[in-house]
Amino acid sequence: MCNPRFGDELRKATAELIAHVDELRLKFNEVEQRQQLGNLGEEAVGALNRAVHLLEKDAASFEQILESYQ
């Protein structure tokens, strides 16, 4: 039996994950470039940390979705 709510929640979580992975890649490229120029500051590291935090949040969302439908 197909559960439309499960599919909707899974699609939403997947879309957020993809967006956050894209953001992480951009932030990483910025940090890498700053590091190569010798201009790596707390701001760049903080931005990268926030992007990683979003991915951790997404992983937790997937866990919640999967647990609630078992």
Short mmCIF file of C-alpha atoms in Angstrom, two decimals:
data_model
loop_
_atom_site.label_atom_id
_atom_site.label_comp_id
_atom_site.label_asym_id
_atom_site.label_seq_id
_atom_site.Cartn_x
_atom_site.Cartn_y
_atom_site.Cartn_z
CA MET A 1 0.00 0.00 0.00
CA CYS A 2 1.42 3.38 -0.99
CA ASN A 3 1.37 6.16 1.57
CA PRO A 4 1.15 9.58 -0.14
CA ARG A 5 2.15 11.42 3.04
CA PHE A 6 5.33 9.35 3.28
CA GLY A 7 6.15 10.14 -0.34
CA ASP A 8 5.50 13.87 0.15
CA GLU A 9 7.67 14.05 3.26
CA LEU A 10 10.42 12.07 1.58
CA ARG A 11 10.36 14.33 -1.50
CA LYS A 12 10.51 17.45 0.69
CA ALA A 13 13.43 16.11 2.74
CA THR A 14 15.25 15.07 -0.43
CA ALA A 15 14.80 18.52 -2.00
CA GLU A 16 16.18 20.18 1.14
CA LEU A 17 19.11 17.78 1.22
CA ILE A 18 19.98 18.53 -2.41
CA ALA A 19 19.79 22.28 -1.80
CA HIS A 20 21.96 22.03 1.29
CA VAL A 21 24.54 19.83 -0.46
CA ASP A 22 24.77 22.46 -3.20
CA GLU A 23 25.24 25.15 -0.56
CA LEU A 24 27.93 23.10 1.17
CA ARG A 25 29.81 22.70 -2.12
CA LEU A 26 29.71 26.48 -2.73
CA LYS A 27 30.84 27.26 0.82
CA PHE A 28 33.62 24.69 0.59
CA ASN A 29 34.86 26.20 -2.68
CA GLU A 30 34.88 29.67 -1.07
CA VAL A 31 36.76 28.41 1.99
CA GLU A 32 39.24 26.50 -0.16
CA GLN A 33 39.94 29.60 -2.25
CA ARG A 34 40.40 31.77 0.85
CA GLN A 35 42.74 29.18 2.33
CA GLN A 36 44.85 29.14 -0.84
CA LEU A 37 45.08 32.94 -0.71
CA GLY A 38 46.05 32.82 2.97
CA ASN A 39 42.87 34.67 3.90
CA LEU A 40 40.97 32.06 5.89
CA GLY A 41 39.08 33.71 8.72
CA GLU A 42 36.47 32.78 11.25
CA GLU A 43 33.68 33.99 8.96
CA ALA A 44 34.54 31.49 6.24
CA VAL A 45 34.88 28.63 8.70
CA GLY A 46 31.60 29.63 10.36
CA ALA A 47 29.79 29.60 7.00
CA LEU A 48 31.13 26.13 6.28
CA ASN A 49 30.10 24.97 9.75
CA ARG A 50 26.54 26.24 9.19
CA ALA A 51 26.34 24.38 5.87
CA VAL A 52 27.48 21.16 7.55
CA HIS A 53 24.91 21.73 10.30
CA LEU A 54 22.14 21.90 7.68
CA LEU A 55 23.21 18.51 6.31
CA GLU A 56 23.15 17.05 9.82
CA LYS A 57 19.62 18.45 10.22
CA ASP A 58 18.61 16.85 6.92
CA ALA A 59 19.99 13.48 8.00
CA ALA A 60 17.93 13.73 11.19
CA SER A 61 14.83 14.50 9.10
CA PHE A 62 15.35 11.35 7.06
CA GLU A 63 15.72 9.34 10.28
CA GLN A 64 12.47 10.77 11.66
CA ILE A 65 10.56 10.09 8.46
CA LEU A 66 11.78 6.52 8.23
CA GLU A 67 11.15 5.80 11.93
CA SER A 68 7.63 7.19 11.82
CA TYR A 69 6.63 4.90 8.95
CA GLN A 70 8.06 1.65 10.27
#
